[in-house]
Coordinates of C-alpha atoms in Angstrom, one line a residue:
M1 CA 0.0 0.1 0.2
T2 CA 1.5 3.1 -1.0
S3 CA 1.3 6.6 0.6
R4 CA -2.0 8.9 -0.7
S5 CA 0.7 11.6 -1.4
S6 CA 3.8 12.1 -2.6
T7 CA 4.5 14.6 -0.1
R8 CA 3.3 13.0 3.0
Y9 CA 5.8 12.8 5.8
S10 CA 4.2 10.3 8.0
A11 CA 6.2 6.9 8.5
S12 CA 3.4 5.4 10.3
N13 CA 2.7 2.7 7.6
P14 CA 4.6 -0.3 8.8
V15 CA 4.2 -1.9 5.2
D16 CA 4.9 1.4 3.0
P17 CA 7.1 -0.4 0.5
A18 CA 9.4 2.5 0.4
T19 CA 10.6 2.2 3.9
Q20 CA 9.7 -1.4 4.8
G21 CA 12.4 -2.9 6.8
Y22 CA 13.9 0.4 8.2
S23 CA 15.3 0.2 11.4
R24 CA 15.3 2.7 14.3
V25 CA 18.7 3.0 16.0
V26 CA 19.5 5.2 18.9
V27 CA 23.3 6.3 18.6
P28 CA 25.3 7.7 21.8
T29 CA 27.0 10.7 20.7
A30 CA 29.2 13.9 22.0
L31 CA 25.9 15.9 21.8
G32 CA 23.3 13.0 23.4
D33 CA 21.6 10.3 21.9
V34 CA 20.7 10.7 18.4
V35 CA 18.0 8.7 16.5
V36 CA 18.8 7.2 13.4
H37 CA 16.3 5.5 10.5
A38 CA 18.4 3.4 8.3
S39 CA 17.6 0.9 5.4
P40 CA 17.9 -2.9 6.3
R41 CA 21.3 -4.4 6.4
T42 CA 22.9 -1.2 5.0
A43 CA 26.6 -2.0 6.4
E44 CA 26.5 -5.6 5.2
Q45 CA 26.0 -4.4 1.6
S46 CA 28.6 -1.8 1.4
E47 CA 30.8 0.4 2.8
T48 CA 29.3 3.5 1.7
A49 CA 26.2 5.3 3.3
T50 CA 23.7 7.6 1.8
L51 CA 23.5 10.3 4.4
L52 CA 20.3 12.3 4.8
I53 CA 20.5 15.3 6.9
H54 CA 17.4 17.6 7.5
G55 CA 17.0 21.2 8.1
A56 CA 16.1 23.3 11.1
A57 CA 12.5 22.9 11.1
G58 CA 12.3 19.0 10.4
S59 CA 13.5 15.4 11.3
W60 CA 14.1 12.4 9.4
T61 CA 10.5 12.3 7.7
T62 CA 10.9 15.4 5.5
W63 CA 13.1 13.3 3.6
L64 CA 10.1 10.7 3.1
P65 CA 8.9 12.0 -0.1
L66 CA 12.2 11.7 -1.9
I67 CA 12.7 8.3 -0.3
R68 CA 9.2 7.1 -1.9
A69 CA 9.5 9.1 -5.2
A70 CA 13.0 7.0 -5.5
H71 CA 11.6 3.6 -4.7
N72 CA 8.5 4.2 -7.1
T73 CA 11.2 5.2 -10.2
G74 CA 12.7 1.6 -9.5
E75 CA 15.8 3.0 -8.2
P76 CA 15.5 3.0 -4.6
L77 CA 18.1 4.7 -2.5
H78 CA 20.4 2.5 -1.2
N79 CA 22.2 2.4 2.5
V80 CA 20.2 5.1 3.6
V81 CA 21.0 7.0 7.0
A82 CA 18.7 9.5 8.1
L83 CA 19.4 11.2 11.0
D84 CA 17.2 13.3 13.8
L85 CA 19.9 16.0 14.3
P86 CA 20.4 17.0 18.2
G87 CA 17.5 19.3 18.9
W88 CA 14.9 17.8 16.6
G89 CA 12.7 14.5 16.0
D90 CA 13.3 12.0 18.6
S91 CA 16.9 12.8 19.5
G92 CA 17.9 14.7 22.3
S93 CA 18.3 18.6 22.8
L94 CA 20.9 20.7 21.2
P95 CA 23.3 21.7 23.8
Q96 CA 23.9 25.6 24.0
G97 CA 27.1 26.5 22.5
T98 CA 27.2 23.8 20.0
T99 CA 29.2 24.4 17.1
V100 CA 28.8 23.6 13.4
D101 CA 31.9 21.4 13.9
D102 CA 30.5 19.4 16.9
M103 CA 27.2 18.9 14.9
V104 CA 29.3 17.2 11.8
D105 CA 31.5 15.2 13.9
V106 CA 28.2 13.7 15.3
V107 CA 27.0 12.9 12.1
A108 CA 30.4 11.3 11.2
H109 CA 30.5 9.4 14.2
V110 CA 26.8 8.0 13.6
A111 CA 27.8 6.8 10.0
R112 CA 30.8 5.1 11.5
K113 CA 28.8 3.5 14.5
L114 CA 26.8 2.0 11.9
G115 CA 29.6 0.3 10.2
F116 CA 30.3 3.0 7.2
V117 CA 33.9 4.3 6.4
K118 CA 32.3 6.6 3.4
W119 CA 29.4 8.5 2.6
H120 CA 27.3 10.2 0.0
A121 CA 25.8 13.4 2.0
S122 CA 22.6 15.0 1.1
G123 CA 21.2 18.1 3.2
H124 CA 18.3 20.5 3.1
S125 CA 19.1 23.9 4.3
L126 CA 21.0 23.8 7.7
G127 CA 21.3 20.1 6.8
G128 CA 23.0 21.3 3.4
H129 CA 25.5 23.6 5.5
L130 CA 26.1 20.6 7.2
A131 CA 26.9 18.4 4.3
L132 CA 29.2 21.0 2.8
T133 CA 30.9 21.1 6.3
L134 CA 31.4 17.4 6.3
A135 CA 32.8 17.3 2.9
A136 CA 35.3 20.1 4.0
S137 CA 36.2 18.4 7.6
Y138 CA 36.1 14.5 6.2
P139 CA 37.3 14.6 2.4
E140 CA 38.6 11.2 2.6
R141 CA 35.4 9.9 3.4
T142 CA 33.0 12.4 1.6
L143 CA 32.3 10.9 -2.1
S144 CA 29.7 13.6 -2.9
V145 CA 27.4 16.6 -1.6
T146 CA 23.8 17.3 -2.7
A147 CA 22.9 20.4 -0.9
I148 CA 19.3 21.7 -1.4
S149 CA 18.8 25.1 -0.3
A150 CA 21.7 25.3 1.9
T151 CA 22.2 28.0 4.5
G152 CA 24.7 29.7 2.3
P153 CA 26.3 33.3 2.2
G154 CA 23.1 35.0 1.9
A155 CA 21.6 33.5 4.7
L156 CA 24.4 33.4 7.0
A157 CA 25.0 37.3 6.3
V158 CA 21.4 37.8 7.7
L159 CA 22.2 35.1 10.7
R160 CA 25.2 37.4 11.6
H161 CA 23.5 40.9 11.0
P162 CA 19.9 40.6 10.9
I163 CA 19.2 44.2 11.1
R164 CA 22.1 45.6 8.9
S165 CA 21.2 42.5 6.4
F166 CA 17.3 42.5 6.5
R167 CA 17.2 43.5 2.9
I168 CA 19.2 40.5 1.5
L169 CA 16.6 38.0 3.0
P170 CA 13.8 39.6 4.8
L171 CA 11.5 36.6 5.6
L172 CA 14.5 34.9 7.2
A173 CA 15.3 37.9 9.1
G174 CA 11.9 37.8 10.3
M175 CA 11.7 34.2 11.1
L176 CA 14.9 34.5 13.3
G177 CA 13.3 37.0 15.1
A178 CA 10.1 35.1 15.6
M179 CA 12.6 32.3 16.6
R180 CA 14.1 34.3 19.2
L181 CA 11.0 35.7 20.9
L182 CA 9.5 32.1 21.0
A183 CA 12.6 30.9 22.4
A184 CA 12.7 33.7 25.1
I185 CA 9.3 33.0 26.2
G186 CA 10.2 29.4 27.1
P187 CA 7.5 26.5 27.0
A188 CA 4.8 29.3 25.9
G189 CA 6.5 29.7 22.7
E190 CA 6.0 25.9 21.6
A191 CA 2.4 26.0 23.1
L192 CA 1.7 29.1 21.0
I193 CA 2.7 27.2 17.5
R194 CA 0.4 24.5 18.5
V195 CA -2.3 26.9 19.0
L196 CA -1.4 28.2 15.8
H197 CA -1.9 24.8 14.3
Q198 CA -5.1 24.4 15.9
L199 CA -6.5 27.5 14.5
R200 CA -5.3 26.4 11.0
L201 CA -3.3 29.7 10.7
L202 CA 0.3 27.8 10.7
G203 CA -0.2 26.8 7.0
P204 CA -0.6 30.4 5.8
L205 CA 1.9 31.5 7.9
S206 CA 4.5 29.0 6.7
S207 CA 3.4 29.9 2.8
P208 CA 6.6 31.5 2.3
L209 CA 8.6 28.3 2.5
F210 CA 6.5 26.5 -0.4
A211 CA 5.7 27.3 -3.8
Q212 CA 2.3 25.4 -3.8
L213 CA 1.0 25.0 -0.4
N214 CA -2.0 24.0 -1.7
K215 CA -0.6 20.8 -3.2
L216 CA 1.1 19.5 0.0
D217 CA -0.2 16.7 1.8
V218 CA -1.7 18.1 5.4
S219 CA 1.3 15.9 7.1
V220 CA 3.8 18.5 5.9
I221 CA 2.4 21.4 8.0
D222 CA 1.5 18.8 10.7
S223 CA 5.3 18.2 10.9
L224 CA 6.2 21.7 11.0
A225 CA 4.1 22.2 14.1
S226 CA 6.2 19.8 16.1
E227 CA 9.3 20.3 14.4
I228 CA 9.7 24.0 14.8
R229 CA 11.7 24.1 17.9
P230 CA 12.6 27.7 18.4
H231 CA 15.6 27.0 20.9
A232 CA 17.1 24.3 18.6
F233 CA 16.7 26.9 15.8
V234 CA 18.4 29.7 17.6
R235 CA 21.3 27.7 18.6
A236 CA 21.6 26.1 15.4
A237 CA 21.6 29.7 14.0
E238 CA 24.2 30.8 16.5
A239 CA 26.4 27.9 15.2
A240 CA 25.9 28.6 11.5
A241 CA 26.8 32.3 12.0
R242 CA 29.9 31.6 13.7
Y243 CA 31.4 29.0 11.3
D244 CA 33.6 30.1 8.5
E245 CA 32.3 29.1 5.2
G246 CA 35.4 29.9 3.4
Q247 CA 36.4 26.5 4.6
W248 CA 34.1 25.0 1.8
S249 CA 36.8 25.9 -0.7
N250 CA 38.7 22.7 0.6
I251 CA 36.0 20.5 -0.5
R252 CA 37.1 18.0 -3.3
C253 CA 34.4 15.7 -3.9
P254 CA 31.5 16.7 -6.6
V255 CA 29.3 19.0 -5.0
T256 CA 25.6 19.5 -6.6
L257 CA 23.3 22.6 -5.3
I258 CA 19.7 22.5 -5.8
R259 CA 17.3 25.3 -4.7
G260 CA 13.7 26.1 -5.6
E261 CA 13.2 28.9 -8.1
R262 CA 10.9 30.5 -5.5
D263 CA 13.2 29.8 -2.3
A264 CA 12.8 32.8 -0.1
F265 CA 15.8 31.8 2.1
V266 CA 18.4 31.9 -0.8
S267 CA 20.1 35.1 -1.7
P268 CA 20.2 36.1 -5.6
H269 CA 23.9 36.4 -5.2
D270 CA 24.9 32.8 -3.8
D271 CA 25.0 31.1 -7.1
A272 CA 28.0 33.2 -7.9
W273 CA 29.3 32.8 -4.6
F274 CA 29.4 29.2 -5.0
T275 CA 30.7 29.1 -8.4
E276 CA 33.8 31.1 -7.2
I277 CA 34.6 29.1 -4.0
L278 CA 33.3 25.7 -5.6
P279 CA 34.4 26.0 -9.4
Q280 CA 33.3 22.4 -10.1
V281 CA 30.1 22.7 -8.5
E282 CA 26.8 22.1 -10.2
Q283 CA 23.9 24.1 -9.4
H284 CA 20.0 23.4 -10.7
A285 CA 16.8 25.9 -9.8
S286 CA 13.7 23.4 -9.3
A287 CA 10.8 24.8 -10.9
H288 CA 7.6 25.3 -9.0
A289 CA 9.4 24.8 -5.7
G290 CA 10.2 26.9 -2.5
H291 CA 12.7 26.5 0.2
F292 CA 11.8 22.6 0.5
A293 CA 12.6 21.5 -3.3
H294 CA 13.3 17.7 -1.9
V295 CA 9.4 17.5 -1.0
E296 CA 7.8 19.8 -3.6
S297 CA 9.9 18.2 -6.5
A298 CA 10.8 14.9 -4.9
G299 CA 10.0 13.0 -8.2
L300 CA 12.4 15.2 -10.2
H301 CA 15.6 14.7 -7.9
A302 CA 14.9 11.1 -6.8
P303 CA 16.3 8.9 -9.6
S304 CA 19.8 10.9 -9.6
L305 CA 20.2 10.7 -5.9
A306 CA 19.5 6.9 -6.3
E307 CA 22.5 6.6 -8.5
T308 CA 24.6 8.9 -6.3
P309 CA 23.4 11.9 -4.3
V310 CA 24.5 14.2 -7.5
V311 CA 21.6 15.6 -9.6
A312 CA 22.7 15.1 -13.1

């Protein structure tokens, strides 16, 4: 029985052919327990993993549309290791003061604990930032990177100086301000998000993230209601702001960057910056997609990801 929608996040169907046999593994790390969902017998089949790293308002389930789309093409993703990053999903909280390098070391630690020595890394938003950093930090282990709407130079400028750089990405600056406010009021902040969802206001408020909100499965907004974690968002934003993205010039593996044509969190100058720092990079704009191209255009990217995490 297949999902009723290609954008459905829910992993509750135990006989879903795309994820049947996936195991839930808890891996102790320096940042606490990390929950991982992995395809069956992965390390027995290959020493190379397909790492899926979600963004700052998600969990491993944000990759389900792409996993299902790849399965439906007859070219399923192999050796999947889909993490719930610290602070999101079923993993523990993200400690204050955590750095990008700390998070990347956790991702590498998880892969090695599961028996892998190399990986293709795919990441979305914050996860794209981490995938790029993983390639810079572990060049001998990272075979390729696919970064979808990675937190790049435009977004980093806003995270560092939200008022001064407001004009670059005003929606991101506004979201950062909102997350800081929600984090400051503690549990009431997450309660407010739930109330907005109950009042059916979270969808309209989230519409800048998507190009075709009306075509998404309801589970996408349901997931956002639980995965918008203000404290984790703010701490991850602070970590990204402190990272020197110039280190990405050390990346030697193939890199593909994908963004939605209507992505409100990618600066129009990002493409040129990435071309300069990564001369061999391939960049693609996904039509009819916003910040979540791997959800809204899952069928477009899945076949290429099934071969390697590099979109042709």
